[in-house]
Amino acid sequence: MKNISERGLMTRIIHAGQHVDPATGAVSTPIYQSSTFAFKNADHGAACFGGAPGYKYTRLGNPTIEALENNIATLEGGCGGLGAASGMAAVNMVYLTFLGQGTHIVGHESLYGPSRMIIESEYPRFGVEYSFVDASNAENVAKAMRDNTKLVYIETPANPTLALTDIRACAEIAHQGGALLVADNTFASPYLQNPLELGADIVLHSMTKFINGHTDVVAGMVVAKDPEVLARLRKVHYNMGGTMDPHQAWLVLRGVKSLGLRMDRAQENALKLAAYLEKHPKVSWVRYPGLESHPQYELGRKQMRGPGAVFSFGVKGGIEAGKTVINNVEIPALAVSLGGIESLIEHPASMTHAGIPLAERLEAGISDDLVRIAVGCETYADLEADLTRVLDMI
Ligand code: LCS
């Protein structure tokens, strides 16, 4: 489709990166399930390896994967994307490209557990220094910057505290210090937030979540604003090998088409459920960017097009009462992950964020009583009735 980047968001979601197959007329992007691609002759092969356009080997590029990369890059307003085997492969692609001996990263203290844990437990082996701070106050990021800081790494909204970070302010701080700003946009998805347009240099996704949306694929994506940054990432990614599979890419291409429809519905359910729980006598607190009680409600309205469909809450009676909730709900599955068409509920302190040392976890706001719910697209009345029933059991 011509002028795709000038079209409306829903049109871009459905069509970007995709075209009717010239060979067959197939409307759905074909799955090019081939590990390698034949060259016309020796000179053609040499030219492809020398940088001429053309496919060589699926780890180094594949038409189905490329369709998805172009789709997400268009949605995020980047110059290109790199599909990854998982969200963590995407995170590590960025770390491995820009961190090394004598470099420093400033990260938000509340991140998906492994995105923080791997910096603390593995990267010091390669001489990487780190500071994790409460980036929801950008001054903390400014204070943590060092001469050797190469990356400022944020997740907004953050998993699982739903803390927001001012992307524009952090971009300025990172750039003043000669560092790149990386934003994990998994919770918002490109439907609700575009960090590159707010000054970030790199945006990444666990596409396992809202982008795919059907709880049946693990996948990741990195999008860069600048071609030089993309080229550096590509070189590391292709040789480290955490690339996608064409079938995996095709499933995500199928999932992303309904991103806007799913997100609208899930968000509508989340808004109603969070407001209902906030007033419920058995609920002690609710943290959701869609509620005015969220400390950064105004920032959310400024930098997001909607608050998303994930929130966290605590029930009176702490973790024991929380367990009664998560053990007895019937609609949300008791499972980690989020962003699927079905609701999921989990306990971060003992599950997704269990690997973070206790003091650091508490400091980051991931309290023992925190229950995280990823609201799906079910009938709202059923969700409310389910939560009401289990809260009555406390
Ligand atoms: N970034 C964020 C914000 C995430 O929530 C996750 C996974 C990842 C990166 C890693 O992506 P993956 O490799 O799993 O595709 N978050 C999970 C969660 O909250 N529960 O289970 C996985």
Short mmCIF file of C-alpha atoms and ligand atoms in Angstrom, two decimals:
data_model
loop_
_atom_site.label_atom_id
_atom_site.label_comp_id
_atom_site.label_asym_id
_atom_site.label_seq_id
_atom_site.Cartn_x
_atom_site.Cartn_y
_atom_site.Cartn_z
CA MET A 1 0.00 0.00 0.00
CA LYS A 2 1.33 3.43 -0.97
CA ASN A 3 2.00 6.14 1.64
CA ILE A 4 1.37 3.65 4.42
CA SER A 5 2.95 5.84 7.10
CA GLU A 6 0.40 8.58 6.35
CA ARG A 7 -2.61 6.28 6.83
CA GLY A 8 -4.67 5.93 9.99
CA LEU A 9 -3.50 3.73 12.85
CA MET A 10 -5.92 0.85 12.20
CA THR A 11 -5.01 0.84 8.49
CA ARG A 12 -1.31 0.73 9.36
CA ILE A 13 -1.85 -2.09 11.86
CA ILE A 14 -3.63 -4.22 9.24
CA HIS A 15 -1.59 -3.40 6.14
CA ALA A 16 1.90 -2.14 7.00
CA GLY A 17 4.67 -4.40 5.74
CA GLN A 18 2.27 -6.58 3.80
CA HIS A 19 1.28 -6.81 0.17
CA VAL A 20 -0.62 -9.16 -2.10
CA ASP A 21 1.83 -11.89 -3.13
CA PRO A 22 2.89 -11.07 -6.72
CA ALA A 23 3.39 -14.74 -7.65
CA THR A 24 0.02 -16.12 -6.52
CA GLY A 25 -2.24 -13.25 -5.47
CA ALA A 26 -2.30 -14.57 -1.88
CA VAL A 27 -3.71 -11.84 0.37
CA SER A 28 -2.25 -13.34 3.54
CA THR A 29 1.55 -13.05 3.60
CA PRO A 30 2.95 -16.49 2.65
CA ILE A 31 5.06 -18.43 5.15
CA TYR A 32 8.46 -18.71 3.48
CA GLN A 33 9.41 -21.79 5.48
CA SER A 34 12.84 -22.19 3.99
CA SER A 35 16.15 -22.05 5.80
CA THR A 36 18.06 -20.98 2.71
CA PHE A 37 17.52 -19.24 -0.65
CA ALA A 38 19.09 -20.27 -3.97
CA PHE A 39 21.18 -17.75 -5.89
CA LYS A 40 20.87 -17.31 -9.65
CA ASN A 41 24.61 -17.84 -10.02
CA ALA A 42 27.89 -17.35 -8.16
CA ASP A 43 28.04 -13.62 -8.86
CA HIS A 44 24.49 -13.15 -7.54
CA GLY A 45 25.40 -15.03 -4.33
CA ALA A 46 28.52 -12.91 -3.89
CA ALA A 47 26.53 -9.72 -4.51
CA CYS A 48 23.89 -10.70 -1.90
CA PHE A 49 26.62 -11.34 0.66
CA GLY A 50 28.19 -8.06 -0.37
CA GLY A 51 25.06 -6.15 0.64
CA ALA A 52 22.88 -6.23 -2.53
CA PRO A 53 19.17 -6.80 -1.89
CA GLY A 54 18.16 -10.47 -1.83
CA TYR A 55 17.59 -13.27 0.64
CA LYS A 56 20.46 -15.56 1.61
CA TYR A 57 19.69 -17.59 4.71
CA THR A 58 16.75 -17.24 7.12
CA ARG A 59 18.86 -16.22 10.12
CA LEU A 60 20.05 -13.31 7.95
CA GLY A 61 16.59 -12.31 6.68
CA ASN A 62 13.39 -13.93 5.43
CA PRO A 63 10.38 -12.41 3.61
CA THR A 64 7.79 -13.46 6.24
CA ILE A 65 9.91 -12.17 9.12
CA GLU A 66 10.62 -9.00 7.14
CA ALA A 67 6.89 -8.37 6.66
CA LEU A 68 6.44 -8.41 10.44
CA GLU A 69 9.56 -6.27 11.01
CA ASN A 70 8.24 -3.68 8.56
CA ASN A 71 4.80 -3.78 10.13
CA ILE A 72 6.01 -3.07 13.68
CA ALA A 73 8.64 -0.56 12.50
CA THR A 74 5.90 1.39 10.69
CA LEU A 75 3.63 1.29 13.75
CA GLU A 76 6.45 2.57 15.95
CA GLY A 77 7.71 5.18 13.49
CA GLY A 78 11.17 3.60 13.25
CA CYS A 79 13.54 3.07 10.33
CA GLY A 80 13.38 -0.72 10.62
CA GLY A 81 12.84 -3.64 12.95
CA LEU A 82 14.58 -6.86 13.94
CA GLY A 83 12.45 -9.87 14.84
CA ALA A 84 13.74 -11.91 17.77
CA ALA A 85 13.06 -15.41 19.08
CA SER A 86 11.56 -13.99 22.29
CA GLY A 87 11.16 -10.73 24.16
CA MET A 88 14.28 -11.62 26.15
CA ALA A 89 16.21 -12.21 22.90
CA ALA A 90 15.16 -8.66 21.94
CA VAL A 91 16.28 -7.27 25.33
CA ASN A 92 19.64 -9.05 25.10
CA MET A 93 20.14 -7.97 21.49
CA VAL A 94 20.11 -4.38 22.75
CA TYR A 95 22.29 -5.08 25.81
CA LEU A 96 24.85 -7.07 23.81
CA THR A 97 25.10 -4.44 21.11
CA PHE A 98 25.75 -1.46 23.36
CA LEU A 99 27.17 -2.80 26.65
CA GLY A 100 30.63 -4.19 27.30
CA GLN A 101 33.77 -3.81 29.34
CA GLY A 102 33.76 -0.54 31.27
CA THR A 103 30.28 0.59 30.20
CA HIS A 104 27.33 1.48 32.42
CA ILE A 105 23.55 1.15 32.12
CA VAL A 106 20.92 3.11 34.05
CA GLY A 107 17.72 1.08 34.33
CA HIS A 108 14.32 1.61 35.85
CA GLU A 109 14.08 -0.31 39.13
CA SER A 110 10.76 -1.92 38.14
CA LEU A 111 11.30 -3.99 34.99
CA TYR A 112 10.20 -7.43 33.89
CA GLY A 113 12.25 -9.58 36.34
CA PRO A 114 14.76 -11.14 33.89
CA SER A 115 15.43 -7.83 32.08
CA ARG A 116 16.88 -6.55 35.37
CA MET A 117 18.21 -9.84 36.75
CA ILE A 118 20.38 -10.62 33.76
CA ILE A 119 22.15 -7.26 34.07
CA GLU A 120 22.79 -7.91 37.77
CA SER A 121 23.77 -11.57 37.50
CA GLU A 122 25.41 -12.10 34.09
CA TYR A 123 26.62 -8.84 32.54
CA PRO A 124 29.10 -8.01 35.34
CA ARG A 125 31.10 -10.99 33.96
CA PHE A 126 31.69 -8.80 30.90
CA GLY A 127 32.61 -5.73 32.93
CA VAL A 128 29.24 -4.00 32.75
CA GLU A 129 28.24 -1.62 35.57
CA TYR A 130 24.64 -0.80 36.39
CA SER A 131 22.38 1.47 38.43
CA PHE A 132 18.69 0.70 38.88
CA VAL A 133 16.76 3.74 40.03
CA ASP A 134 13.17 4.92 40.33
CA ALA A 135 12.96 6.36 36.82
CA SER A 136 9.38 7.50 37.41
CA ASN A 137 11.20 10.54 38.79
CA ALA A 138 13.50 11.54 35.91
CA GLU A 139 15.82 13.38 38.32
CA ASN A 140 16.93 10.00 39.63
CA VAL A 141 18.01 9.03 36.12
CA ALA A 142 19.96 12.28 35.73
CA LYS A 143 21.73 11.66 39.06
CA ALA A 144 22.66 8.08 38.10
CA MET A 145 24.30 9.03 34.79
CA ARG A 146 28.07 8.46 34.57
CA ASP A 147 30.65 9.30 31.91
CA ASN A 148 30.51 5.70 30.68
CA THR A 149 26.69 5.36 30.59
CA LYS A 150 25.73 3.92 27.21
CA LEU A 151 22.08 2.99 27.75
CA VAL A 152 19.14 4.36 29.72
CA TYR A 153 16.65 1.52 29.85
CA ILE A 154 13.01 2.03 30.81
CA GLU A 155 9.76 0.12 30.74
CA THR A 156 6.65 2.28 30.75
CA PRO A 157 4.17 1.24 32.04
CA ALA A 158 6.49 -0.93 34.12
CA ASN A 159 5.97 -4.58 34.91
CA PRO A 160 4.37 -5.17 37.42
CA THR A 161 4.09 -1.84 39.31
CA LEU A 162 2.52 0.08 36.38
CA ALA A 163 4.86 2.98 37.21
CA LEU A 164 5.20 5.40 34.29
CA THR A 165 8.38 7.07 33.10
CA ASP A 166 8.52 10.40 31.32
CA ILE A 167 9.96 9.30 27.98
CA ARG A 168 10.71 12.80 26.70
CA ALA A 169 12.55 13.80 29.90
CA CYS A 170 14.61 10.58 29.94
CA ALA A 171 15.50 10.99 26.25
CA GLU A 172 16.91 14.44 26.98
CA ILE A 173 18.91 13.14 29.95
CA ALA A 174 20.25 10.16 27.99
CA HIS A 175 21.24 12.28 25.00
CA GLN A 176 22.93 14.92 27.13
CA GLY A 177 25.05 12.13 28.59
CA GLY A 178 25.85 10.61 25.18
CA ALA A 179 23.66 7.54 25.84
CA LEU A 180 20.76 5.96 23.98
CA LEU A 181 17.26 5.73 25.46
CA VAL A 182 15.68 2.28 25.16
CA ALA A 183 11.99 1.86 25.95
CA ASP A 184 10.28 -1.49 26.44
CA ASN A 185 6.80 -0.72 25.06
CA THR A 186 5.32 -4.17 25.73
CA PHE A 187 2.60 -3.04 28.17
CA ALA A 188 1.26 -0.22 25.98
CA SER A 189 1.88 -1.75 22.52
CA PRO A 190 2.30 0.57 19.53
CA TYR A 191 -1.47 1.05 19.56
CA LEU A 192 -1.28 3.17 22.72
CA GLN A 193 2.22 4.65 22.83
CA ASN A 194 5.12 5.42 20.47
CA PRO A 195 8.33 6.05 22.44
CA LEU A 196 10.41 6.87 19.33
CA GLU A 197 8.16 9.85 18.66
CA LEU A 198 8.85 11.05 22.21
CA GLY A 199 12.63 10.91 21.78
CA ALA A 200 13.59 7.29 22.50
CA ASP A 201 16.23 5.76 20.19
CA ILE A 202 15.18 2.13 20.45
CA VAL A 203 11.82 0.58 21.26
CA LEU A 204 11.41 -3.10 22.00
CA HIS A 205 8.57 -5.52 22.55
CA SER A 206 7.81 -8.87 23.92
CA MET A 207 5.40 -9.66 21.07
CA THR A 208 4.34 -12.65 23.17
CA LYS A 209 1.95 -10.13 24.75
CA PHE A 210 -0.47 -7.65 23.12
CA ILE A 211 1.03 -7.62 19.63
CA ASN A 212 0.43 -11.33 19.06
CA GLY A 213 -2.40 -11.38 21.56
CA HIS A 214 -3.44 -15.03 21.43
CA THR A 215 -1.23 -16.65 24.09
CA ASP A 216 0.23 -19.04 21.52
CA VAL A 217 3.59 -17.55 20.48
CA VAL A 218 6.75 -16.34 22.23
CA ALA A 219 8.47 -13.62 20.16
CA GLY A 220 10.26 -10.27 20.36
CA MET A 221 11.00 -7.19 18.25
CA VAL A 222 13.47 -4.32 18.36
CA VAL A 223 12.81 -1.13 16.35
CA ALA A 224 15.38 1.66 15.95
CA LYS A 225 14.87 5.24 14.91
CA ASP A 226 18.27 5.69 13.29
CA PRO A 227 19.70 3.46 10.47
CA GLU A 228 23.16 3.40 12.08
CA VAL A 229 21.76 2.12 15.35
CA LEU A 230 19.73 -0.48 13.44
CA ALA A 231 22.83 -1.61 11.53
CA ARG A 232 24.79 -2.12 14.77
CA LEU A 233 21.92 -4.09 16.28
CA ARG A 234 21.52 -6.21 13.13
CA LYS A 235 25.18 -7.22 13.04
CA VAL A 236 25.11 -8.48 16.62
CA HIS A 237 21.66 -10.07 16.32
CA TYR A 238 22.35 -12.07 13.15
CA ASN A 239 25.58 -13.44 14.58
CA MET A 240 24.30 -14.11 18.10
CA GLY A 241 21.49 -16.11 16.51
CA GLY A 242 18.40 -15.21 18.57
CA THR A 243 16.43 -14.66 15.38
CA MET A 244 12.82 -15.55 14.54
CA ASP A 245 11.34 -18.44 12.67
CA PRO A 246 9.11 -17.70 9.63
CA HIS A 247 6.16 -19.61 11.06
CA GLN A 248 6.47 -17.74 14.36
CA ALA A 249 6.54 -14.46 12.38
CA TRP A 250 3.43 -15.44 10.43
CA LEU A 251 1.48 -16.23 13.60
CA VAL A 252 2.36 -12.79 14.98
CA LEU A 253 1.39 -11.18 11.64
CA ARG A 254 -1.99 -12.84 12.00
CA GLY A 255 -2.30 -11.74 15.63
CA VAL A 256 -1.29 -8.11 15.14
CA LYS A 257 -4.11 -7.45 12.66
CA SER A 258 -6.62 -7.39 15.53
CA LEU A 259 -4.37 -5.43 17.93
CA GLY A 260 -6.55 -2.31 17.92
CA LEU A 261 -9.81 -4.22 18.33
CA ARG A 262 -8.44 -6.35 21.16
CA MET A 263 -6.78 -3.46 22.93
CA ASP A 264 -9.93 -1.32 22.81
CA ARG A 265 -12.02 -4.08 24.32
CA ALA A 266 -9.49 -5.24 26.93
CA GLN A 267 -8.83 -1.66 28.00
CA GLU A 268 -12.55 -0.94 28.35
CA ASN A 269 -12.86 -4.01 30.60
CA ALA A 270 -9.74 -3.00 32.59
CA LEU A 271 -11.02 0.54 33.14
CA LYS A 272 -14.32 -0.75 34.53
CA LEU A 273 -12.76 -3.49 36.62
CA ALA A 274 -10.05 -1.29 38.13
CA ALA A 275 -12.63 1.38 39.06
CA TYR A 276 -14.87 -1.30 40.58
CA LEU A 277 -12.07 -2.89 42.61
CA GLU A 278 -10.78 0.48 43.84
CA LYS A 279 -14.13 0.98 45.60
CA HIS A 280 -14.43 -2.61 46.85
CA PRO A 281 -14.17 -2.83 50.67
CA LYS A 282 -11.82 -5.87 50.54
CA VAL A 283 -9.34 -4.18 48.18
CA SER A 284 -6.61 -2.07 49.81
CA TRP A 285 -5.16 -0.43 46.69
CA VAL A 286 -5.28 -0.48 42.89
CA ARG A 287 -2.46 0.80 40.64
CA TYR A 288 -3.60 1.52 37.07
CA PRO A 289 -2.67 4.45 34.81
CA GLY A 290 -6.37 4.76 33.90
CA LEU A 291 -7.35 5.74 37.46
CA GLU A 292 -6.91 9.26 38.77
CA SER A 293 -5.37 7.73 41.89
CA HIS A 294 -2.32 6.69 39.83
CA PRO A 295 0.50 9.07 40.85
CA GLN A 296 1.35 9.72 37.19
CA TYR A 297 -2.16 9.81 35.79
CA GLU A 298 -1.46 13.11 33.99
CA LEU A 299 1.80 11.83 32.45
CA GLY A 300 -0.11 8.82 31.16
CA ARG A 301 -2.68 11.05 29.50
CA LYS A 302 0.13 13.06 27.93
CA GLN A 303 2.29 10.30 26.50
CA MET A 304 -0.17 7.43 25.98
CA ARG A 305 -3.35 7.15 23.91
CA GLY A 306 -4.89 4.95 26.61
CA PRO A 307 -3.91 3.28 29.90
CA GLY A 308 -3.77 -0.32 28.62
CA ALA A 309 -5.28 -3.45 30.07
CA VAL A 310 -2.95 -4.52 32.90
CA PHE A 311 -3.18 -3.37 36.51
CA SER A 312 -2.01 -4.45 39.92
CA PHE A 313 -3.87 -4.44 43.23
CA GLY A 314 -3.62 -5.57 46.82
CA VAL A 315 -6.33 -7.08 48.97
CA LYS A 316 -6.90 -6.56 52.67
CA GLY A 317 -5.28 -9.47 54.46
CA GLY A 318 -2.08 -9.33 52.38
CA ILE A 319 -0.65 -12.22 50.45
CA GLU A 320 -2.74 -14.92 52.14
CA ALA A 321 -5.93 -13.12 51.09
CA GLY A 322 -4.35 -12.51 47.67
CA LYS A 323 -3.80 -16.25 47.30
CA THR A 324 -7.49 -16.85 47.99
CA VAL A 325 -8.22 -14.53 45.06
CA ILE A 326 -5.80 -16.06 42.58
CA ASN A 327 -6.57 -19.65 43.61
CA ASN A 328 -10.31 -19.30 43.19
CA VAL A 329 -11.00 -17.08 40.18
CA GLU A 330 -12.60 -18.99 37.34
CA ILE A 331 -12.15 -16.71 34.33
CA PRO A 332 -8.56 -15.42 34.56
CA ALA A 333 -6.10 -18.33 34.34
CA LEU A 334 -3.52 -18.36 37.13
CA ALA A 335 -0.60 -17.90 34.76
CA VAL A 336 2.27 -15.55 34.03
CA SER A 337 2.27 -13.53 30.79
CA LEU A 338 -0.22 -10.87 29.77
CA GLY A 339 -1.72 -9.22 26.72
CA GLY A 340 -3.69 -12.21 25.49
CA ILE A 341 -7.35 -12.17 24.50
CA GLU A 342 -8.06 -14.06 27.72
CA SER A 343 -7.55 -12.66 31.23
CA LEU A 344 -4.55 -13.86 33.27
CA ILE A 345 -3.72 -13.32 36.95
CA GLU A 346 -0.43 -13.88 38.80
CA HIS A 347 1.62 -13.08 41.90
CA PRO A 348 4.85 -11.32 40.80
CA ALA A 349 6.72 -11.60 44.14
CA SER A 350 6.67 -15.41 43.93
CA MET A 351 6.54 -15.81 40.15
CA THR A 352 7.76 -13.35 37.46
CA HIS A 353 9.88 -11.28 39.86
CA ALA A 354 10.94 -13.98 42.34
CA GLY A 355 14.57 -13.80 41.19
CA ILE A 356 15.04 -10.21 42.37
CA PRO A 357 16.58 -9.99 45.86
CA LEU A 358 13.94 -9.17 48.50
CA ALA A 359 15.23 -5.71 49.46
CA GLU A 360 15.53 -4.61 45.82
CA ARG A 361 12.11 -6.02 44.99
CA LEU A 362 10.45 -4.14 47.85
CA GLU A 363 12.41 -0.98 47.01
CA ALA A 364 11.02 -1.24 43.46
CA GLY A 365 7.46 -1.37 44.82
CA ILE A 366 6.88 -5.05 44.09
CA SER A 367 5.29 -5.79 47.45
CA ASP A 368 4.28 -9.25 48.67
CA ASP A 369 0.59 -8.40 48.44
CA LEU A 370 0.78 -7.23 44.80
CA VAL A 371 -1.52 -9.22 42.50
CA ARG A 372 -1.23 -8.49 38.77
CA ILE A 373 -4.17 -8.92 36.45
CA ALA A 374 -4.00 -8.73 32.67
CA VAL A 375 -7.58 -8.09 31.66
CA GLY A 376 -8.80 -9.83 28.51
CA CYS A 377 -11.73 -9.38 26.16
CA GLU A 378 -14.34 -11.49 27.99
CA THR A 379 -17.84 -10.23 28.84
CA TYR A 380 -17.27 -7.55 31.48
CA ALA A 381 -20.12 -8.63 33.78
CA ASP A 382 -18.59 -12.11 34.03
CA LEU A 383 -15.21 -10.68 35.09
CA GLU A 384 -16.77 -8.45 37.73
CA ALA A 385 -18.93 -11.29 39.07
CA ASP A 386 -15.92 -13.60 39.25
CA LEU A 387 -13.81 -11.11 41.23
CA THR A 388 -16.75 -10.24 43.48
CA ARG A 389 -17.29 -13.92 44.30
CA VAL A 390 -13.66 -14.52 45.28
CA LEU A 391 -13.40 -11.30 47.28
CA ASP A 392 -16.45 -12.46 49.26
CA MET A 393 -14.42 -15.54 50.26
CA ILE A 394 -11.85 -13.44 52.16
N1 LCS B 1 9.51 -7.19 28.55
C1 LCS B 1 8.38 -7.17 29.28
C2 LCS B 1 7.79 -5.88 29.73
C3 LCS B 1 7.77 -8.38 29.63
O1 LCS B 1 6.65 -8.34 30.36
C4 LCS B 1 8.37 -9.60 29.22
C5 LCS B 1 7.79 -10.91 29.59
C6 LCS B 1 9.54 -9.56 28.47
C7 LCS B 1 10.09 -8.34 28.14
C8 LCS B 1 10.22 -10.81 27.99
O2 LCS B 1 9.49 -11.35 26.92
P1 LCS B 1 9.43 -12.90 26.54
O3 LCS B 1 10.83 -13.36 26.36
O4 LCS B 1 8.76 -13.62 27.64
O5 LCS B 1 8.67 -12.88 25.25
N2 LCS B 1 6.84 -10.84 30.63
C9 LCS B 1 6.29 -11.86 31.23
C10 LCS B 1 5.45 -11.73 32.34
O6 LCS B 1 5.13 -10.69 32.91
N3 LCS B 1 5.02 -12.91 32.69
O7 LCS B 1 5.58 -13.91 31.93
C11 LCS B 1 6.44 -13.30 30.94
#
